[in-house]
Coordinates of C-alpha atoms in Angstrom, one line a residue:
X1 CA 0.0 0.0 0.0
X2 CA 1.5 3.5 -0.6
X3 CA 1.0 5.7 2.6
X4 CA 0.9 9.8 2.1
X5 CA 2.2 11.7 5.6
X6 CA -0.2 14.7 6.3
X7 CA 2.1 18.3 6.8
X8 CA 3.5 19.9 9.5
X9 CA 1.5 21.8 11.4
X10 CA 1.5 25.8 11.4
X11 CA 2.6 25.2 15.4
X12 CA 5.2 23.0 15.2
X13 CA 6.9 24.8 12.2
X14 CA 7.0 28.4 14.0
X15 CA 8.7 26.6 16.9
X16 CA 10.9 25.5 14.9
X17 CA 11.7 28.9 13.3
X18 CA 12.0 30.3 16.9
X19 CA 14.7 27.7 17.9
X20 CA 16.6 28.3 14.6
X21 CA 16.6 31.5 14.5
X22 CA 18.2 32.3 18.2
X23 CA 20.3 29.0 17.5
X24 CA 21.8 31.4 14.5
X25 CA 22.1 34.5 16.4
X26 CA 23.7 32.7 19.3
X27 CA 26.6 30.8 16.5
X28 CA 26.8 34.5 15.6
X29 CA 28.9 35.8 18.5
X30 CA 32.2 34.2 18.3
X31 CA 33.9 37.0 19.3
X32 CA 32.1 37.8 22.2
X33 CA 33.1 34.3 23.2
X34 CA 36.8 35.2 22.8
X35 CA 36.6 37.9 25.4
X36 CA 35.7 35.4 28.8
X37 CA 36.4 32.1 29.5
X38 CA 33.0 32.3 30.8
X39 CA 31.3 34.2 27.9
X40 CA 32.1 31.2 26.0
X41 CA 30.9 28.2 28.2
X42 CA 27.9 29.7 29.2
X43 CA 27.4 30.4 25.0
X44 CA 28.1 26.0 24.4
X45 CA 25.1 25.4 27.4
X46 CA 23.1 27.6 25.3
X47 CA 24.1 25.5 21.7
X48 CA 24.0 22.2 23.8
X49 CA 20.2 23.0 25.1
X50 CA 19.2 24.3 21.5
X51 CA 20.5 21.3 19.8
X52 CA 18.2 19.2 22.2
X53 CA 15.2 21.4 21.9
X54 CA 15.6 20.7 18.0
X55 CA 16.6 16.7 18.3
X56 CA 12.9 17.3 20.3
X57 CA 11.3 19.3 18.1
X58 CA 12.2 16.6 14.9
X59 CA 11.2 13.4 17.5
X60 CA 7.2 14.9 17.6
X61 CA 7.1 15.7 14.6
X62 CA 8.0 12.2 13.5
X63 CA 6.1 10.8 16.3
X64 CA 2.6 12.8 14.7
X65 CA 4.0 11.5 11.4
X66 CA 3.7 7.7 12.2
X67 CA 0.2 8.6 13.6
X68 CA -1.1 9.7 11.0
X69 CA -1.8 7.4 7.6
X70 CA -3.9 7.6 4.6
X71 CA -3.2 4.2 2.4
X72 CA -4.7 3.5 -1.1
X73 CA -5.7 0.0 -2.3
X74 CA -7.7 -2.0 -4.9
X75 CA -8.8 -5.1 -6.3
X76 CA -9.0 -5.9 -9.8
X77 CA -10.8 -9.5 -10.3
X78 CA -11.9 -10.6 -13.9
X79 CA -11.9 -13.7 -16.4
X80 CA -14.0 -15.3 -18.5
X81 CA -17.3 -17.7 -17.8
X82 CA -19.1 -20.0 -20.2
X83 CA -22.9 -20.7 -18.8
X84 CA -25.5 -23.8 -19.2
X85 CA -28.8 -23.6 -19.9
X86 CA -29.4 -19.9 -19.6
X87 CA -33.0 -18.9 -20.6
X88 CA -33.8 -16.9 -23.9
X89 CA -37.0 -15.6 -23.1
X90 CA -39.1 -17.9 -25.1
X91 CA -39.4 -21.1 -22.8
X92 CA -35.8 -22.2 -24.4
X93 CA -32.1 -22.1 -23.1
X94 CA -28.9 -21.4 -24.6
X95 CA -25.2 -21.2 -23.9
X96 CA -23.7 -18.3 -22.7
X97 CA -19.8 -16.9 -22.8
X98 CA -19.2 -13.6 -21.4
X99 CA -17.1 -11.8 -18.8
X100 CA -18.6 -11.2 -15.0
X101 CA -19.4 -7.5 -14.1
X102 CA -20.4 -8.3 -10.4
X103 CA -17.3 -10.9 -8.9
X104 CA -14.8 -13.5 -9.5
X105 CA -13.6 -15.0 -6.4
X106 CA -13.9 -11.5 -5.1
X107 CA -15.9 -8.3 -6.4
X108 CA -13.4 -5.7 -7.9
X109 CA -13.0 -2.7 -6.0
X110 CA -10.8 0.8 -4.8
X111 CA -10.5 2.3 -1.8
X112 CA -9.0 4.4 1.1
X113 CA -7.9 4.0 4.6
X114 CA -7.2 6.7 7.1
X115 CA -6.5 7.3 10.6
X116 CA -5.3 9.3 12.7
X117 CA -3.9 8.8 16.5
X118 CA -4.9 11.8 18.6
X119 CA -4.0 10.1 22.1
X120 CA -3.1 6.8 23.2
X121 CA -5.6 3.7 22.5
X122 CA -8.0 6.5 20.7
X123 CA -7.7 7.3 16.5
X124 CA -10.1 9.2 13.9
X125 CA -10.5 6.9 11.0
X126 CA -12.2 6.8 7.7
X127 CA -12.9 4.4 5.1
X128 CA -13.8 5.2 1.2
X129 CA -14.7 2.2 -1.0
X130 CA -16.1 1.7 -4.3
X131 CA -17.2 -1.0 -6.4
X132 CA -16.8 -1.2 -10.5
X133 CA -17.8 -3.7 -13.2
X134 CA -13.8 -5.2 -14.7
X135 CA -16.0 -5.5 -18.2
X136 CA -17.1 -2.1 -18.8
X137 CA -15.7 0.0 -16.0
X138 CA -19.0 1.4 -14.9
X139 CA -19.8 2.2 -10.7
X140 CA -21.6 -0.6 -9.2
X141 CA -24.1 -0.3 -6.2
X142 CA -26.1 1.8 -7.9
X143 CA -24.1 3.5 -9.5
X144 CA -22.8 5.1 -6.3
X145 CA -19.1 6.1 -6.0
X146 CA -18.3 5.0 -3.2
X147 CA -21.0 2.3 -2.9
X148 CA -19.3 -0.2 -1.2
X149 CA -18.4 1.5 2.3
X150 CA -18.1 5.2 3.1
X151 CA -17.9 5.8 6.8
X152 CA -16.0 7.9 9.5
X153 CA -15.5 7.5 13.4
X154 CA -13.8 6.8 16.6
X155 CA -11.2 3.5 17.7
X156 CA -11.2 3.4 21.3
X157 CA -10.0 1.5 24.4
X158 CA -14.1 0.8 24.8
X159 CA -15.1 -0.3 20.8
X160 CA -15.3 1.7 17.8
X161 CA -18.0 3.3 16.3
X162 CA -18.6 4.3 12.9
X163 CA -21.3 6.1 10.7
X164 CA -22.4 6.1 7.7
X165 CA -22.6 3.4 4.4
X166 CA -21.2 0.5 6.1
X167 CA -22.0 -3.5 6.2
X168 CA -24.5 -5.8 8.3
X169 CA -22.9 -7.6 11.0
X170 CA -24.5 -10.9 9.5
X171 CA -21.8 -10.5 6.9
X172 CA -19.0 -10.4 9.3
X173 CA -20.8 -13.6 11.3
X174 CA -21.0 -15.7 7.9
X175 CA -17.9 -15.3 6.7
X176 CA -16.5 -17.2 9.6
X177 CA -17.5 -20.6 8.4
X178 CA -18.4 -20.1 4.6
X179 CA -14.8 -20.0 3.2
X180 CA -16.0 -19.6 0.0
X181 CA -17.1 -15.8 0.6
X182 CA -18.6 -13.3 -2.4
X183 CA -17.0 -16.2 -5.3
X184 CA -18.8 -16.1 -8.3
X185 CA -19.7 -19.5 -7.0
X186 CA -21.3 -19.4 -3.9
X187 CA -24.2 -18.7 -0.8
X188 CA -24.5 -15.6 -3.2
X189 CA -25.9 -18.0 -5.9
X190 CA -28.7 -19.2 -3.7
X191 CA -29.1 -15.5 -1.5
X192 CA -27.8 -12.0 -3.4
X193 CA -28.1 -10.4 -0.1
X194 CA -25.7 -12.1 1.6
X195 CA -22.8 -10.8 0.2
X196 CA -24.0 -7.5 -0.4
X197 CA -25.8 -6.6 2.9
X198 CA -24.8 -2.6 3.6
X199 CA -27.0 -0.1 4.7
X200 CA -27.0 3.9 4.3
X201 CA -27.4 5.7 7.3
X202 CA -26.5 3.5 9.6
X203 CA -24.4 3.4 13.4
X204 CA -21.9 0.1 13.7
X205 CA -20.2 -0.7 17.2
X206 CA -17.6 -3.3 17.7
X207 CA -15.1 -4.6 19.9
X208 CA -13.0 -6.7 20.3
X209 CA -13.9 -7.8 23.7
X210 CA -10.8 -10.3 24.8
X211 CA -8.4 -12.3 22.6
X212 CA -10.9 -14.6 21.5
X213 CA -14.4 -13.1 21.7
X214 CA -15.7 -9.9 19.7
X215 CA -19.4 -8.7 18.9
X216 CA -21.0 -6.0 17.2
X217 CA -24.0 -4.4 16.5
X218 CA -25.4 -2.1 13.3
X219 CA -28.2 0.1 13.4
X220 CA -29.6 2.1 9.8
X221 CA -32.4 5.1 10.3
X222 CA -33.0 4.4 6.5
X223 CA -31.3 1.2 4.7
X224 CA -31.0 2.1 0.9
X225 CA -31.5 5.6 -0.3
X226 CA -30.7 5.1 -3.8
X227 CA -31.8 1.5 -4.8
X228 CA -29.1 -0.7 -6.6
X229 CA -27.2 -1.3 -2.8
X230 CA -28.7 -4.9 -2.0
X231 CA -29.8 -6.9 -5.1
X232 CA -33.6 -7.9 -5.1
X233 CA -34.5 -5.7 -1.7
X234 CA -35.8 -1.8 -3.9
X235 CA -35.3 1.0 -2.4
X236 CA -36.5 1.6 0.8
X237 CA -35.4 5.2 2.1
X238 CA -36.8 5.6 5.3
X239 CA -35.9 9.2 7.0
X240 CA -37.4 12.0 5.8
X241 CA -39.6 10.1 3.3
X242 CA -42.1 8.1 5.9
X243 CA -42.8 10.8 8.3
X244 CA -45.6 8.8 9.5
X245 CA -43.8 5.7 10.3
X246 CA -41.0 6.0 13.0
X247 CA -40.0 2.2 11.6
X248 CA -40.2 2.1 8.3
X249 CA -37.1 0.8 6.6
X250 CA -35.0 0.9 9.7
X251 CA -32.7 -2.2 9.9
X252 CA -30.5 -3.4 12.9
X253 CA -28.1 -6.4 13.0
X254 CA -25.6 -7.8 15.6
X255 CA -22.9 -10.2 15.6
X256 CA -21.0 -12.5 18.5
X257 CA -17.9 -14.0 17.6
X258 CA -15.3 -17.2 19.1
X259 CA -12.1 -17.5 17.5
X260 CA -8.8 -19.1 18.6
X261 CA -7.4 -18.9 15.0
X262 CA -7.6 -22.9 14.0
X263 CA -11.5 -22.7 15.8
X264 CA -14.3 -20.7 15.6
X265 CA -18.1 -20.3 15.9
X266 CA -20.2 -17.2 15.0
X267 CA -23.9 -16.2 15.7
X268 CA -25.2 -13.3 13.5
X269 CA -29.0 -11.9 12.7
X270 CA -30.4 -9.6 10.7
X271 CA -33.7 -7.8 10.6
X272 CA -34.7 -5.3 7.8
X273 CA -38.4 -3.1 8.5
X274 CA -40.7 -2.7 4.8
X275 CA -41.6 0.7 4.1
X276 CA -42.2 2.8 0.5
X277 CA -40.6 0.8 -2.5
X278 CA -39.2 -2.1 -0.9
X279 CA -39.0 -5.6 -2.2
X280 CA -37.8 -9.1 -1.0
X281 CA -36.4 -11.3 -3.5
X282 CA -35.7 -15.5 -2.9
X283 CA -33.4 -15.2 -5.9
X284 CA -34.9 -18.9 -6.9
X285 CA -37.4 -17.4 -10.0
X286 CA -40.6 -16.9 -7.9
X287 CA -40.8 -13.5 -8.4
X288 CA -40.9 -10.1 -5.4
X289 CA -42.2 -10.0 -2.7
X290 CA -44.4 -6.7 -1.3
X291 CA -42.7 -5.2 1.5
X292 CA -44.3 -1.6 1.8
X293 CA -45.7 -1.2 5.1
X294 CA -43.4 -0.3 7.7
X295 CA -45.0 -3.4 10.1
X296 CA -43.2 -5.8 7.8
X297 CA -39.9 -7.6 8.5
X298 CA -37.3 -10.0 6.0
X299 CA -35.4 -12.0 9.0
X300 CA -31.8 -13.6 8.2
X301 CA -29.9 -15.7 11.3
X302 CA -27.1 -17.2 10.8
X303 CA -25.2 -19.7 12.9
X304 CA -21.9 -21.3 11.5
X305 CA -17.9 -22.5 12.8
X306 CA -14.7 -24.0 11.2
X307 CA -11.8 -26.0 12.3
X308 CA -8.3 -25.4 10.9
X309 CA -6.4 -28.8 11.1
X310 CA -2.8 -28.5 9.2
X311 CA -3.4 -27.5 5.8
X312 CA -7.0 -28.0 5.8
X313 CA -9.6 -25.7 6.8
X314 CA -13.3 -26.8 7.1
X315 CA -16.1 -24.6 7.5
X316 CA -19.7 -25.2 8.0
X317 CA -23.4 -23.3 8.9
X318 CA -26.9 -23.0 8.7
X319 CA -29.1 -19.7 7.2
X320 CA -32.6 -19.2 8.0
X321 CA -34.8 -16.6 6.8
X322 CA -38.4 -15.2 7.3
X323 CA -40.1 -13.0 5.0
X324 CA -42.8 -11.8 7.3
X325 CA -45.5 -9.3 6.0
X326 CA -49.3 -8.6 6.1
X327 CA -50.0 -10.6 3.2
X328 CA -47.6 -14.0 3.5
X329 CA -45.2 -15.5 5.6
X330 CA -42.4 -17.6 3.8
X331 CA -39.4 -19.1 5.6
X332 CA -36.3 -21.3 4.0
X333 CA -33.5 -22.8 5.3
X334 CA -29.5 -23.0 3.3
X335 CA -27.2 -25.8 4.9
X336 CA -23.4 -25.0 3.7
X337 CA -20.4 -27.0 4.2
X338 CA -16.8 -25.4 3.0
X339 CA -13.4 -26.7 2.9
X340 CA -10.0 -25.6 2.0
X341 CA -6.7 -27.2 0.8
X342 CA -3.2 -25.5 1.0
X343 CA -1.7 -28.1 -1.3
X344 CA 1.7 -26.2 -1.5
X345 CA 2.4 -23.0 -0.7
X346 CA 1.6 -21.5 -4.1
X347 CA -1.4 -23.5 -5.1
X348 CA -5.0 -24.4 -3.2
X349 CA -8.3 -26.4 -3.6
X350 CA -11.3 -24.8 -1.9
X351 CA -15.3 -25.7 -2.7
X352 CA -18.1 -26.9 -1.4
X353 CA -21.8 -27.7 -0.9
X354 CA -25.0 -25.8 -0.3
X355 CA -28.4 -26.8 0.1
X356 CA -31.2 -24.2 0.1
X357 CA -35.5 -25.5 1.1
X358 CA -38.0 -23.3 0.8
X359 CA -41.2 -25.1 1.0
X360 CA -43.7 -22.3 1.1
X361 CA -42.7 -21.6 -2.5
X362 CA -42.0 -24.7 -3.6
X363 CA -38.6 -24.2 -4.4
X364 CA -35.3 -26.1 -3.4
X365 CA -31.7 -26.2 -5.1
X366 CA -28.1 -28.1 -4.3
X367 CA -25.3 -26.5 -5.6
X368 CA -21.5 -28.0 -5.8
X369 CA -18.8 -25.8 -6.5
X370 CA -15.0 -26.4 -6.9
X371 CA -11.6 -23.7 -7.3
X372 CA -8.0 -23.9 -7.9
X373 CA -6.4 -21.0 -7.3
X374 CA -2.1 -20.2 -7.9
X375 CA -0.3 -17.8 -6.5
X376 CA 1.9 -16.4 -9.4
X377 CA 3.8 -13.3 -7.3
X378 CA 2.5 -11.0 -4.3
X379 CA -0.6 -9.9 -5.1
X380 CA -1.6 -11.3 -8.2
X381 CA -3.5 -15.1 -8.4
X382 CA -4.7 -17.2 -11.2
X383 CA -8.2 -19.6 -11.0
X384 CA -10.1 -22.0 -12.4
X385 CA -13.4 -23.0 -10.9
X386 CA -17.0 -24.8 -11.4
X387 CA -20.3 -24.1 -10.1
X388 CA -23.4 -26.7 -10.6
X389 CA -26.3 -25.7 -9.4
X390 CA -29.5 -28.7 -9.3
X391 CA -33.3 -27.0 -9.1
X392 CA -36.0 -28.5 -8.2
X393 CA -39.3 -28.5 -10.6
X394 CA -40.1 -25.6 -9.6
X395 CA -36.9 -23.2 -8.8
X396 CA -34.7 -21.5 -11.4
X397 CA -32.0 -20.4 -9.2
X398 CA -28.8 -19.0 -11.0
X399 CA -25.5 -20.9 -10.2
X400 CA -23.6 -17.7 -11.0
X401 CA -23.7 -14.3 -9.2
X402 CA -21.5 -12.7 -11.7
X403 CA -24.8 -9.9 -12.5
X404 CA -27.3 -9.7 -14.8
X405 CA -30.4 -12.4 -15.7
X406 CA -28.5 -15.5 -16.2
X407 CA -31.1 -17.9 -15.0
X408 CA -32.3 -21.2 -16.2
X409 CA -35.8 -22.0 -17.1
X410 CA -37.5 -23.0 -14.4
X411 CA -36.8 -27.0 -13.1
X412 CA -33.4 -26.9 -15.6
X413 CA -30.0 -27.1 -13.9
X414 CA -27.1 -25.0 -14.6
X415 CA -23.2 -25.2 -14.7
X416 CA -20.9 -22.4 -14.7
X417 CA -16.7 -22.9 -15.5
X418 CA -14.5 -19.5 -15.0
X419 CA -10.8 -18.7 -15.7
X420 CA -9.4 -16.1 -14.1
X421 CA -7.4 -13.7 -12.8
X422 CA -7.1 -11.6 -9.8
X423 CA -4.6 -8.4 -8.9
X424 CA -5.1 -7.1 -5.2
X425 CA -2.6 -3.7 -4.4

């Protein structure tokens, strides 16, 4: 990451000019120093005690130096993917080749870190991240610059709390024991939300609350303001727009954590309120779901470990959810289990298997996914990987969550292969 040092401040630099300046006037009086014995050791106390005022001077400003950092960073992650049985609009399918716009093994992205240390155990800090398509280079989230995360706050001794555009703690829970993350191939195949759950306007508190346990908690006044954020959910503003309704689109999540670094369990929930314009979406081809009153809730939980023995990593969880509003009630259920090989240091196997039921709509999938991934230099990793995804008679879910309508006709199953490559800095 390149880091950019923030300038001295007006302060410190007219201190310095103080201290320079009588260190000059005092180097100009040699031959006052000529004339006593006494002259001349009171004038080398005088250059001794400047020369440590300035050693002093140089030490804080390095010290504010090191405490304050911006850093830049991005991910570029793109390849190519041939799709199965991709519908054509009249009852048929076809075969599709294209590149992704959405993710690879991770969605393509730039950003900036900041902080600040103003006293000891306490910093300012700020993040700035935004999401683009590899393909065509447009904004993603809506088009939003900085759609990803944009927040600001505090890091204390107590927790840190942040404010504005920032994620779900349901995220942070899952991706304990789904190792397979936001991959092109993934929980995002059978529930878009998941790895695109941020809110607008929205308070986060976490902590880290010993060595092994942390928690946090997210609370958003108004969850999208600009539709496009969370794929399948509208645009549900909240705020100023439902006057009326002290709930409507309000969302709160919250997040408890175990980890000893080769084993760890994680508990996460998250509840999102209805109000004007939003939508809840199964992702599986059955269509929206009304959300518009404010009394209306879409419920995720989401319980999940791993265990780290050697060179393998396994990972496995359960996610529920409950779309709960005045005119239906449908619930489903996704099983996952993960797993990860480091076959050498350069080269690793991860995949795995999720099962999604939803029996209020009918609608039930498996899907089996596999990666290679090589390490070529720091930084920069090739991939191949597969994605099958089985529907039931009645479901049409999408094995890849690379964007756009890529879904099977309804009952069909689908298989996705991708080559690619992936540049982090």
């Amino acid at each position: 990451m390149i880091k950019y040092k923030k300038n001295k401040s007006k302060k410190n630099a007219l201190n310095l000019a103080l201290v320079t300046g009588l260190g000059l006037a005092l180097h100009g009086l040699p031959a006052l120093a000529q004339t006593s014995p006494y002259v001349h050791q009171e004038l080398e106390a005088q250059r001794e005690l400047i020369q440590e005022l300035l050693d002093k001077q140089e030490a804080r400003e390095r010290s504010l130096k090191d405490r304050s950092t911006v850093s830049f960073y991005g991910i570029i992650d793109t390849g190519v993917e041939y799709l199965t049985n991709v519908h054509d609009g009249d009852g048929g399918d076809k075969g599709l080749t294209r590149m992704p716009s959405a993710t690879g093994t991770v969605p393509s992205r730039f950003g900036v870190d900041a902080h600040i240390e103003f006293a000891e155990g306490y910093k300012g800090l700020a993040k700035l991240e935004g999401g683009f398509s590899p393909d065509d280079a447009k904004l993603r989230q809506g088009g939003r610059v900085f759609g990803r995360q944009l927040y600001m706050g505090l890091q204390t001794p107590y927790g840190r709390l942040t404010a504005g555009r920032q994620y779900s703690q349901l995220l942070y829970a899952e991706g304990v024991s789904d190792l397979m993350g936001p991959n092109i191939y993934g929980v995002g195949s059978v529930d878009a939300y998941l790895p695109n759950s941020r809110w607008d306007n929205s308070l986060a508190w976490s902590h880290q609350l010993t060595d092994r346990i942390s928690a946090g908690v997210t609370y958003s006044f108004g969850r999208d303001t600009g539709g496009g954020g969370a794929p399948g959910s509208g645009e549900c503003r909240g705020e100023e727009s439902q006057l009326d309704s002290s709930s409507a689109c309000r969302a709160w999540s919250a997040m408890l954590k175990y980890d000893t670094g080769i084993f760890g369990l994680a508990g996460g929930i998250d509840n999102q309120n209805g109000g004007d314009g939003a939508r809840a979406n199964f992702f599986n081809g059955q269509g929206l779901v009304d959300m518009s009153d404010s009394s209306d809730t879409d419920r995720r939980i989401n319980l999940g470990g791993y265990v780290k023995l050697d060179d393998v990593t396994i990972g496995a969880g359960w996610l529920g959810r409950e779309v709960d509003t005045s005119e239906t009630n449908i619930q489903s259920d996704t099983y996952y289990l993960t797993g990860r090989y480091a076959v050498t240091s350069k080269f690793t196997l991860d995949g795995g298997g999720y099962r999604t039921t939803n029996d209020d709509q009918d609608a039930d999938a498996t899907m089996l996914v596999m990666r290679g991934m090589y390490n070529i230099t720091s930084g920069l990793d090739g991939y191949v990987q597969v994605g099958h995804m089985i529907n039931s008679d009645n479901a049409a879910y999408m094995v890849s969550a690379g964007g756009g309508d890529v879904s099977p006709p309804r009952g069909k199953n689908q298989t996705g292969t991708m080559v690619g490559l992936r540049y982090m800095f």
